């Protein structure tokens, strides 16, 4: 009785990269939104008016 070799493993399916790209995209969007909120809280978008600073020192 001849023994046949074991069948090779089936090929693995290609990984679904859409999930990975989706998670990266969500992370980038959340990071950008958080950074924008921090900038607004710090007041980076309000321009400094030198005339007001000079008049307050008098």
XYZ file of N, CA and C in Angstrom:
174
model
N 0.840 -1.167 0.000
C 0.000 0.000 0.000
C 0.891 1.237 0.000
N 0.715 2.058 -0.997
C 1.556 3.246 -1.095
C 0.881 4.406 -0.372
N 1.695 5.130 0.369
C 1.145 6.281 1.092
C 1.341 7.527 0.236
N 0.265 8.255 0.047
C 0.362 9.475 -0.757
C 0.808 10.622 0.147
N 1.567 11.537 -0.385
C 2.013 12.657 0.451
C 0.809 13.514 0.875
N 0.974 14.145 2.011
C -0.110 14.994 2.517
C -0.327 16.158 1.554
N -1.575 16.543 1.371
C -1.825 17.655 0.447
C -1.219 18.946 0.996
N -0.724 19.776 0.125
C -0.126 21.030 0.604
C -1.201 21.931 1.223
N -0.723 22.848 2.037
C -1.667 23.768 2.671
C -2.333 24.627 1.596
N -3.595 24.966 1.792
C -4.237 25.849 0.802
C -3.622 27.242 0.871
N -3.550 27.917 -0.248
C -2.940 29.261 -0.227
C -3.773 30.208 0.637
N -3.064 31.041 1.377
C -3.755 32.000 2.235
C -4.363 33.105 1.380
N -5.556 33.556 1.737
C -6.145 34.655 0.960
C -5.376 35.949 1.194
N -5.424 36.821 0.227
C -4.740 38.108 0.352
C -5.379 38.902 1.484
N -4.590 39.569 2.311
C -5.166 40.339 3.417
C -6.018 41.488 2.889
N -7.087 41.778 3.604
C -7.990 42.852 3.201
C -7.403 44.172 3.678
N -6.780 44.894 2.768
C -6.106 46.135 3.149
C -7.080 47.290 3.281
N -8.314 47.102 2.805
C -9.292 48.190 2.928
C -9.576 48.495 4.386
N -9.620 47.476 5.218
C -9.852 47.701 6.648
C -8.689 48.482 7.252
N -7.472 48.117 6.887
C -6.295 48.817 7.409
C -6.284 50.277 6.968
N -6.557 50.521 5.687
C -6.578 51.900 5.197
C -7.716 52.685 5.822
N -8.847 52.014 6.080
C -9.960 52.696 6.730
C -9.606 53.120 8.138
N -8.947 52.241 8.872
C -8.550 52.585 10.240
C -7.518 53.704 10.249
N -6.578 53.653 9.313
C -5.579 54.724 9.233
C -6.253 56.049 8.892
N -7.219 56.015 7.969
C -7.909 57.245 7.586
C -8.696 57.820 8.758
N -9.371 56.961 9.513
C -10.113 57.432 10.690
C -9.145 58.036 11.706
N -8.001 57.399 11.908
C -7.018 57.930 12.848
C -6.481 59.280 12.415
N -6.220 59.433 11.122
C -5.712 60.716 10.623
C -6.768 61.804 10.787
N -8.022 61.481 10.484
C -9.082 62.481 10.614
C -9.293 62.887 12.066
N -9.283 61.900 12.966
C -9.457 62.228 14.380
C -8.279 63.052 14.897
N -7.076 62.695 14.462
C -5.894 63.430 14.898
C -5.945 64.873 14.396
N -6.346 65.060 13.149
C -6.444 66.409 12.594
C -7.502 67.227 13.324
N -8.639 66.589 13.611
C -9.703 67.300 14.313
C -9.259 67.682 15.722
N -8.578 66.771 16.401
C -8.107 67.066 17.755
C -7.082 68.199 17.729
N -6.185 68.181 16.752
C -5.178 69.238 16.656
C -5.838 70.583 16.367
N -6.868 70.575 15.535
C -7.595 71.808 15.259
C -8.293 72.346 16.483
N -8.887 71.461 17.283
C -9.550 71.902 18.516
C -8.530 72.486 19.481
N -7.358 71.865 19.568
C -6.316 72.384 20.466
C -5.866 73.766 19.997
N -5.702 73.939 18.688
C -5.282 75.247 18.178
C -6.331 76.311 18.464
N -7.595 75.950 18.345
C -8.650 76.924 18.629
C -8.659 77.264 20.118
N -8.446 76.255 20.970
C -8.437 76.506 22.413
C -7.273 77.425 22.793
N -6.122 77.227 22.163
C -4.947 78.038 22.468
C -5.125 79.449 21.919
N -5.916 79.592 20.890
C -6.144 80.892 20.294
C -5.169 81.193 19.188
N -4.740 80.169 18.488
C -3.760 80.378 17.426
C -4.371 81.089 16.227
N -5.693 81.064 16.106
C -6.325 81.667 14.943
C -6.750 83.109 15.194
N -6.566 83.618 16.398
C -6.919 85.010 16.665
C -5.675 85.861 16.461
N -5.700 86.767 15.513
C -4.499 87.575 15.250
C -4.219 88.541 16.393
N -2.949 88.713 16.674
C -2.539 89.659 17.720
C -2.498 91.050 17.096
N -3.127 91.988 17.723
C -3.169 93.347 17.196
C -2.174 94.199 17.979
N -1.074 94.597 17.357
C -0.050 95.360 18.084
C -0.568 96.690 18.614
N -1.536 97.302 17.949
C -2.049 98.595 18.414
C -2.710 98.443 19.777
N -3.430 97.352 19.979
C -4.090 97.142 21.269
C -3.064 96.876 22.363
N -1.982 96.183 22.012
C -0.961 95.886 23.021
C -0.262 97.187 23.441
N 0.039 98.070 22.472
C 0.708 99.328 22.794
C -0.191 100.243 23.623
N -1.476 100.262 23.316
C -2.370 101.161 24.047
C -2.616 100.674 25.466
N -2.480 99.374 25.706
C -2.735 98.868 27.054
C -1.550 99.129 27.987
N -0.363 99.416 27.460
C 0.813 99.650 28.308
C 0.883 101.087 28.828
N 0.133 101.987 28.274
C 0.199 103.400 28.675
C -0.221 103.602 30.119
